[in-house]
Amino acid sequence: MDAALGLPILVGLIAVALLFDFLNGLHDAANSIATIVSTRVLRPQFAVFWAAFFNFIAFLVFGLHVAQTIGTGIIDPAVVDAQVIFAALVGAIVWNLVTWALGIPSSSSHALIGGLVGGGLAKAGISAAVWSGLSKTVLAIVLSPLVGFLLAMVLVAIVSWASVRSTPFAVDRAFRILQFASASLYSLGHGGNDAQKTMGIIAVLLYSQGHLGSEFSVPFWVVLSCQAAMALGTLMGGWRIVRTMGLRITKLTPMQGFCAETGGAVTLFMATFLGVPVSTTHTITGAIVGVGAARRVSAVRWNVASSIVYAWVITIPASAIVAALTWWVVQLVK
């Protein structure tokens, strides 16, 4: 594609990518604030500002390993062009809007990955996929909620043992304060992992158009733009999903909220430093289920949790199908 003729299209696609990032923040705001809102430590309007701030500054803490994986480790960069990126973004945005409207906490991350896979396969077939990176990402679908679940359960056990001599009032008061720290860490991990996915999309688009030279990299203006778009989306909130995440899966105390957020944060920190694009939604849901199950198995509303799992399973195929159809429509219109 000629760079001069393609500049308006390039700018338009970057705008669509930033729109996805904004919707990601809107859709996944619940991940960052559900527990601290449901335990009534912070009011929703204050919680979103808290989460948005830590979402934005995440680039100061983490490298860009996840952006590298998205840009070069899912679909062969040689296959990527404006049509593939457009199809990927449409697939991800459509699925995000559908699940947001239904109040289902599906994964924005996997919607984007599914869209990228769908657009790439529609253009070049099976050979377009980078199976090493794709298999690592698919494995994380299972591992991230499992790790969050186990860490949260272990934390509940440790904290319960350490607090056995304290009064319930003292425990509640202490963990209301500690939840500020755990919510901050989780929001930091969320911003670090999720914003990088859009950075990778924009960077591979620029690379495919010859704007980054011979080596793939992520320009600093892309980093700032993506972090700002996600933070703005978080400010807008996602109250329908907050209700599902914070209230319908299990009833949380401040101590349990702290354990869920800390377990989720540790999982996200490890994944982000390893360059694995995990789902923040999967991670915090696993952690919330973990703290509920640590109390007693019946404390978890398993019918709600199972409906969330169904949404996870179909996210990548659904967004991939929408992206593939979009790519074919673009070819017919051209």
Short mmCIF file of C-alpha atoms in Angstrom, two decimals:
data_model
loop_
_atom_site.label_atom_id
_atom_site.label_comp_id
_atom_site.label_asym_id
_atom_site.label_seq_id
_atom_site.Cartn_x
_atom_site.Cartn_y
_atom_site.Cartn_z
CA MET A 1 0.00 0.00 0.00
CA ASP A 2 1.37 3.37 -0.96
CA ALA A 3 2.27 5.26 2.25
CA ALA A 4 1.06 8.70 1.02
CA LEU A 5 -2.25 7.41 -0.37
CA GLY A 6 -2.76 5.23 2.66
CA LEU A 7 -2.20 7.91 5.32
CA PRO A 8 -5.91 8.69 5.92
CA ILE A 9 -6.65 4.97 6.13
CA LEU A 10 -3.71 4.49 8.50
CA VAL A 11 -4.90 7.29 10.78
CA GLY A 12 -8.44 5.91 10.67
CA LEU A 13 -7.27 2.43 11.65
CA ILE A 14 -5.20 3.80 14.53
CA ALA A 15 -8.32 5.65 15.69
CA VAL A 16 -10.34 2.41 15.54
CA ALA A 17 -7.60 0.63 17.51
CA LEU A 18 -7.71 3.34 20.18
CA LEU A 19 -11.52 3.02 20.21
CA PHE A 20 -11.05 -0.68 20.95
CA ASP A 21 -8.63 0.24 23.74
CA PHE A 22 -11.19 2.67 25.15
CA LEU A 23 -13.89 -0.04 25.02
CA ASN A 24 -11.43 -2.45 26.63
CA GLY A 25 -11.09 -0.05 29.57
CA LEU A 26 -14.88 0.40 29.66
CA HIS A 27 -15.54 -3.33 29.42
CA ASP A 28 -12.80 -4.37 31.85
CA ALA A 29 -13.24 -1.57 34.38
CA ALA A 30 -15.14 -4.15 36.39
CA ASN A 31 -11.99 -6.24 36.69
CA SER A 32 -10.17 -3.43 38.46
CA ILE A 33 -12.93 -2.16 40.72
CA ALA A 34 -15.50 -4.93 41.24
CA THR A 35 -14.08 -6.19 44.53
CA ILE A 36 -13.33 -2.81 46.09
CA VAL A 37 -16.83 -1.59 45.15
CA SER A 38 -18.65 -4.73 46.29
CA THR A 39 -16.95 -4.60 49.70
CA ARG A 40 -17.98 -0.92 49.94
CA VAL A 41 -14.41 0.23 50.57
CA LEU A 42 -14.77 2.80 47.79
CA ARG A 43 -17.80 4.28 46.09
CA PRO A 44 -17.99 3.47 42.35
CA GLN A 45 -17.29 7.04 41.22
CA PHE A 46 -14.08 7.20 43.29
CA ALA A 47 -13.06 3.64 42.44
CA VAL A 48 -12.99 4.34 38.69
CA PHE A 49 -10.66 7.31 39.17
CA TRP A 50 -8.42 5.17 41.36
CA ALA A 51 -8.32 2.37 38.77
CA ALA A 52 -7.88 4.73 35.82
CA PHE A 53 -4.83 6.38 37.38
CA PHE A 54 -3.02 3.08 37.92
CA ASN A 55 -4.11 1.83 34.50
CA PHE A 56 -2.43 4.85 32.94
CA ILE A 57 0.92 4.72 34.79
CA ALA A 58 1.40 0.98 34.16
CA PHE A 59 3.86 1.65 31.30
CA LEU A 60 6.31 3.04 33.87
CA VAL A 61 6.51 -0.37 35.57
CA PHE A 62 6.39 -2.97 32.79
CA GLY A 63 8.33 -3.53 29.61
CA LEU A 64 6.63 -4.08 26.25
CA HIS A 65 6.90 -7.87 26.06
CA VAL A 66 3.16 -8.38 25.62
CA ALA A 67 3.04 -5.84 22.78
CA GLN A 68 5.88 -7.75 21.11
CA THR A 69 3.92 -11.01 21.39
CA ILE A 70 0.75 -9.48 19.92
CA GLY A 71 2.66 -7.71 17.15
CA THR A 72 4.81 -10.63 16.00
CA GLY A 73 3.76 -13.77 17.89
CA ILE A 74 0.13 -14.42 16.88
CA ILE A 75 0.02 -13.78 13.12
CA ASP A 76 3.04 -13.55 10.82
CA PRO A 77 3.77 -9.80 10.47
CA ALA A 78 4.34 -10.32 6.73
CA VAL A 79 0.65 -11.23 6.38
CA VAL A 80 -0.63 -8.19 8.25
CA ASP A 81 -2.04 -5.28 6.27
CA ALA A 82 -4.72 -2.63 6.76
CA GLN A 83 -7.55 -5.02 5.86
CA VAL A 84 -6.40 -7.67 8.36
CA ILE A 85 -6.10 -5.10 11.17
CA PHE A 86 -9.49 -3.58 10.34
CA ALA A 87 -11.12 -7.03 10.37
CA ALA A 88 -9.41 -7.91 13.67
CA LEU A 89 -10.61 -4.71 15.34
CA VAL A 90 -14.18 -5.09 14.06
CA GLY A 91 -14.29 -8.68 15.32
CA ALA A 92 -13.05 -7.65 18.75
CA ILE A 93 -15.23 -4.54 19.06
CA VAL A 94 -18.43 -6.32 17.97
CA TRP A 95 -17.88 -9.13 20.48
CA ASN A 96 -17.03 -6.65 23.25
CA LEU A 97 -20.21 -4.67 22.63
CA VAL A 98 -22.37 -7.81 22.54
CA THR A 99 -20.99 -9.14 25.84
CA TRP A 100 -21.07 -5.67 27.44
CA ALA A 101 -24.75 -5.29 26.51
CA LEU A 102 -25.48 -8.70 28.02
CA GLY A 103 -23.40 -7.98 31.14
CA ILE A 104 -21.08 -10.93 30.48
CA PRO A 105 -17.44 -10.45 31.60
CA SER A 106 -15.82 -11.98 28.55
CA SER A 107 -12.20 -11.32 27.60
CA SER A 108 -11.37 -8.24 25.52
CA SER A 109 -7.88 -9.67 25.12
CA HIS A 110 -9.02 -12.91 23.59
CA ALA A 111 -11.56 -11.07 21.46
CA LEU A 112 -8.67 -9.10 19.97
CA ILE A 113 -6.55 -12.23 19.51
CA GLY A 114 -9.50 -14.04 17.94
CA GLY A 115 -10.06 -11.11 15.61
CA LEU A 116 -6.41 -11.08 14.59
CA VAL A 117 -6.45 -14.82 13.96
CA GLY A 118 -9.69 -14.59 11.97
CA GLY A 119 -8.43 -11.75 9.77
CA GLY A 120 -5.05 -13.42 9.22
CA LEU A 121 -6.48 -16.84 8.37
CA ALA A 122 -9.06 -15.32 6.02
CA LYS A 123 -6.24 -13.69 4.07
CA ALA A 124 -3.51 -16.33 4.07
CA GLY A 125 -4.92 -19.55 5.53
CA ILE A 126 -3.33 -21.70 8.25
CA SER A 127 0.19 -20.61 7.35
CA ALA A 128 -0.55 -17.12 8.68
CA ALA A 129 -0.62 -18.28 12.30
CA VAL A 130 2.48 -18.21 14.53
CA TRP A 131 1.66 -21.39 16.41
CA SER A 132 4.25 -20.98 19.16
CA GLY A 133 2.80 -17.67 20.30
CA LEU A 134 -0.79 -18.71 19.69
CA SER A 135 -0.45 -21.94 21.68
CA LYS A 136 1.14 -20.00 24.57
CA THR A 137 -1.82 -17.64 24.57
CA VAL A 138 -4.41 -20.43 24.41
CA LEU A 139 -2.65 -22.21 27.28
CA ALA A 140 -2.94 -19.01 29.31
CA ILE A 141 -6.75 -19.20 28.92
CA VAL A 142 -6.64 -22.19 31.26
CA LEU A 143 -3.68 -21.24 33.44
CA SER A 144 -4.46 -17.60 34.29
CA PRO A 145 -7.79 -18.22 36.07
CA LEU A 146 -6.38 -21.38 37.65
CA VAL A 147 -3.34 -19.54 39.03
CA GLY A 148 -5.57 -16.69 40.23
CA PHE A 149 -7.91 -19.23 41.86
CA LEU A 150 -5.09 -21.08 43.67
CA LEU A 151 -3.24 -17.94 44.80
CA ALA A 152 -6.45 -16.43 46.17
CA MET A 153 -7.29 -19.64 48.07
CA VAL A 154 -3.78 -19.80 49.56
CA LEU A 155 -3.94 -16.13 50.56
CA VAL A 156 -7.30 -16.65 52.26
CA ALA A 157 -5.83 -19.56 54.25
CA ILE A 158 -2.73 -17.57 55.25
CA VAL A 159 -4.68 -14.45 56.20
CA SER A 160 -7.31 -16.43 58.13
CA TRP A 161 -4.58 -18.18 60.12
CA ALA A 162 -2.75 -14.91 60.81
CA SER A 163 -5.96 -13.18 61.93
CA VAL A 164 -7.29 -15.94 64.17
CA ARG A 165 -6.55 -13.97 67.37
CA SER A 166 -8.00 -10.69 66.04
CA THR A 167 -11.57 -9.51 66.38
CA PRO A 168 -13.75 -9.43 63.23
CA PHE A 169 -13.97 -5.64 63.53
CA ALA A 170 -10.17 -5.25 63.60
CA VAL A 171 -9.73 -7.61 60.64
CA ASP A 172 -12.38 -5.76 58.65
CA ARG A 173 -10.83 -2.36 59.39
CA ALA A 174 -7.30 -3.52 58.49
CA PHE A 175 -8.31 -5.04 55.19
CA ARG A 176 -10.39 -2.05 54.18
CA ILE A 177 -7.09 -0.13 54.24
CA LEU A 178 -5.10 -2.95 52.59
CA GLN A 179 -7.65 -3.17 49.77
CA PHE A 180 -6.44 0.21 48.51
CA ALA A 181 -3.02 -1.37 47.93
CA SER A 182 -4.36 -4.59 46.39
CA ALA A 183 -6.75 -2.72 44.07
CA SER A 184 -3.89 -0.45 42.99
CA LEU A 185 -1.68 -3.45 42.18
CA TYR A 186 -4.44 -5.15 40.23
CA SER A 187 -5.20 -2.00 38.22
CA LEU A 188 -1.48 -1.64 37.53
CA GLY A 189 -1.33 -5.23 36.26
CA HIS A 190 -4.48 -4.71 34.20
CA GLY A 191 -3.12 -1.59 32.52
CA GLY A 192 0.26 -3.25 31.97
CA ASN A 193 -1.12 -6.34 30.22
CA ASP A 194 -4.24 -5.11 28.43
CA ALA A 195 -3.05 -1.77 27.02
CA GLN A 196 -0.03 -3.49 25.48
CA LYS A 197 -2.30 -5.59 23.26
CA THR A 198 -3.52 -2.50 21.41
CA MET A 199 0.05 -1.17 21.31
CA GLY A 200 1.05 -4.37 19.51
CA ILE A 201 -1.79 -3.98 16.98
CA ILE A 202 -0.90 -0.37 16.16
CA ALA A 203 2.82 -1.12 16.04
CA VAL A 204 2.44 -4.08 13.65
CA LEU A 205 0.20 -1.91 11.45
CA LEU A 206 2.87 0.80 11.33
CA TYR A 207 5.51 -1.86 10.68
CA SER A 208 3.51 -3.36 7.81
CA GLN A 209 3.29 0.10 6.22
CA GLY A 210 7.04 0.69 6.49
CA HIS A 211 6.83 3.39 9.17
CA LEU A 212 9.07 1.60 11.68
CA GLY A 213 11.99 0.70 9.44
CA SER A 214 13.33 -2.83 9.25
CA GLU A 215 12.79 -3.80 12.91
CA PHE A 216 9.53 -4.10 14.86
CA SER A 217 9.25 -1.66 17.77
CA VAL A 218 6.60 0.29 19.68
CA PRO A 219 6.90 4.11 19.43
CA PHE A 220 6.48 6.02 22.69
CA TRP A 221 3.51 8.01 21.34
CA VAL A 222 1.72 4.69 20.78
CA VAL A 223 2.44 3.68 24.38
CA LEU A 224 1.03 6.94 25.78
CA SER A 225 -2.01 6.92 23.47
CA CYS A 226 -2.98 3.36 24.41
CA GLN A 227 -2.54 3.89 28.15
CA ALA A 228 -4.60 7.11 27.96
CA ALA A 229 -7.40 5.48 25.93
CA MET A 230 -7.65 2.60 28.38
CA ALA A 231 -7.63 4.93 31.39
CA LEU A 232 -10.39 7.04 29.80
CA GLY A 233 -12.48 3.92 29.17
CA THR A 234 -12.02 2.87 32.78
CA LEU A 235 -13.25 6.31 33.90
CA MET A 236 -16.47 5.71 31.97
CA GLY A 237 -17.03 2.56 34.03
CA GLY A 238 -18.72 -0.72 33.26
CA TRP A 239 -21.42 -1.01 35.88
CA ARG A 240 -23.37 -3.86 34.31
CA ILE A 241 -20.30 -6.10 34.53
CA VAL A 242 -19.31 -4.78 37.97
CA ARG A 243 -22.56 -6.23 39.30
CA THR A 244 -21.77 -9.68 37.85
CA MET A 245 -18.15 -9.70 38.98
CA GLY A 246 -18.53 -8.14 42.41
CA LEU A 247 -21.95 -9.28 43.58
CA ARG A 248 -23.33 -12.25 41.66
CA ILE A 249 -20.42 -14.73 41.80
CA THR A 250 -19.98 -14.66 45.58
CA LYS A 251 -20.42 -12.24 48.48
CA LEU A 252 -17.09 -10.65 49.42
CA THR A 253 -15.67 -9.22 52.64
CA PRO A 254 -12.76 -6.72 52.58
CA MET A 255 -10.36 -9.54 53.54
CA GLN A 256 -11.61 -11.70 50.67
CA GLY A 257 -11.52 -8.74 48.30
CA PHE A 258 -7.88 -8.14 49.26
CA CYS A 259 -7.02 -11.81 48.62
CA ALA A 260 -8.80 -11.86 45.25
CA GLU A 261 -7.14 -8.65 44.05
CA THR A 262 -3.70 -9.67 45.29
CA GLY A 263 -3.94 -13.15 43.73
CA GLY A 264 -5.07 -11.61 40.46
CA ALA A 265 -2.37 -8.94 40.56
CA VAL A 266 0.45 -11.44 41.15
CA THR A 267 -0.81 -13.53 38.21
CA LEU A 268 -0.93 -10.51 35.91
CA PHE A 269 2.51 -9.29 36.98
CA MET A 270 4.07 -12.67 36.19
CA ALA A 271 2.31 -12.96 32.84
CA THR A 272 3.18 -9.42 31.76
CA PHE A 273 6.87 -9.79 32.59
CA LEU A 274 6.88 -13.07 30.63
CA GLY A 275 5.17 -11.42 27.64
CA VAL A 276 2.04 -13.61 27.84
CA PRO A 277 -1.18 -11.79 26.81
CA VAL A 278 -3.53 -13.19 29.45
CA SER A 279 -7.12 -12.25 30.12
CA THR A 280 -7.53 -9.92 33.07
CA THR A 281 -11.20 -10.95 33.17
CA HIS A 282 -10.34 -14.65 33.46
CA THR A 283 -7.74 -13.90 36.11
CA ILE A 284 -9.90 -11.88 38.50
CA THR A 285 -12.89 -14.18 38.02
CA GLY A 286 -10.74 -17.17 38.96
CA ALA A 287 -9.49 -15.30 42.02
CA ILE A 288 -13.02 -14.30 43.12
CA VAL A 289 -14.21 -17.90 42.74
CA GLY A 290 -11.13 -18.99 44.71
CA VAL A 291 -11.93 -16.83 47.74
CA GLY A 292 -15.56 -17.93 47.63
CA ALA A 293 -14.63 -21.60 47.45
CA ALA A 294 -12.13 -21.16 50.30
CA ARG A 295 -15.04 -20.20 52.55
CA ARG A 296 -17.25 -23.07 51.35
CA VAL A 297 -18.06 -24.52 47.96
CA SER A 298 -21.71 -23.51 48.21
CA ALA A 299 -20.67 -19.85 48.67
CA VAL A 300 -19.98 -19.65 44.94
CA ARG A 301 -22.91 -19.27 42.58
CA TRP A 302 -21.63 -21.89 40.18
CA ASN A 303 -24.40 -21.28 37.62
CA VAL A 304 -23.14 -17.69 37.19
CA ALA A 305 -19.51 -18.84 37.10
CA SER A 306 -20.31 -21.53 34.51
CA SER A 307 -22.10 -19.05 32.22
CA ILE A 308 -18.97 -16.88 32.34
CA VAL A 309 -16.83 -19.88 31.38
CA TYR A 310 -19.08 -20.56 28.36
CA ALA A 311 -18.47 -16.98 27.21
CA TRP A 312 -14.70 -17.52 27.55
CA VAL A 313 -14.80 -20.68 25.43
CA ILE A 314 -16.61 -19.03 22.53
CA THR A 315 -14.84 -15.63 22.62
CA ILE A 316 -11.91 -16.46 20.31
CA PRO A 317 -14.00 -18.43 17.75
CA ALA A 318 -16.82 -15.84 17.77
CA SER A 319 -14.55 -12.82 17.28
CA ALA A 320 -12.50 -14.77 14.69
CA ILE A 321 -15.65 -15.52 12.67
CA VAL A 322 -16.76 -11.87 12.75
CA ALA A 323 -13.25 -10.78 11.70
CA ALA A 324 -13.10 -13.29 8.84
CA LEU A 325 -16.51 -12.20 7.56
CA THR A 326 -15.41 -8.56 7.82
CA TRP A 327 -12.27 -9.31 5.79
CA TRP A 328 -14.33 -10.96 3.04
CA VAL A 329 -16.81 -8.05 2.99
CA VAL A 330 -13.89 -5.62 2.59
CA GLN A 331 -12.63 -7.65 -0.38
CA LEU A 332 -16.06 -7.57 -2.02
CA VAL A 333 -16.34 -3.80 -1.51
CA LYS A 334 -12.85 -3.06 -2.89
#
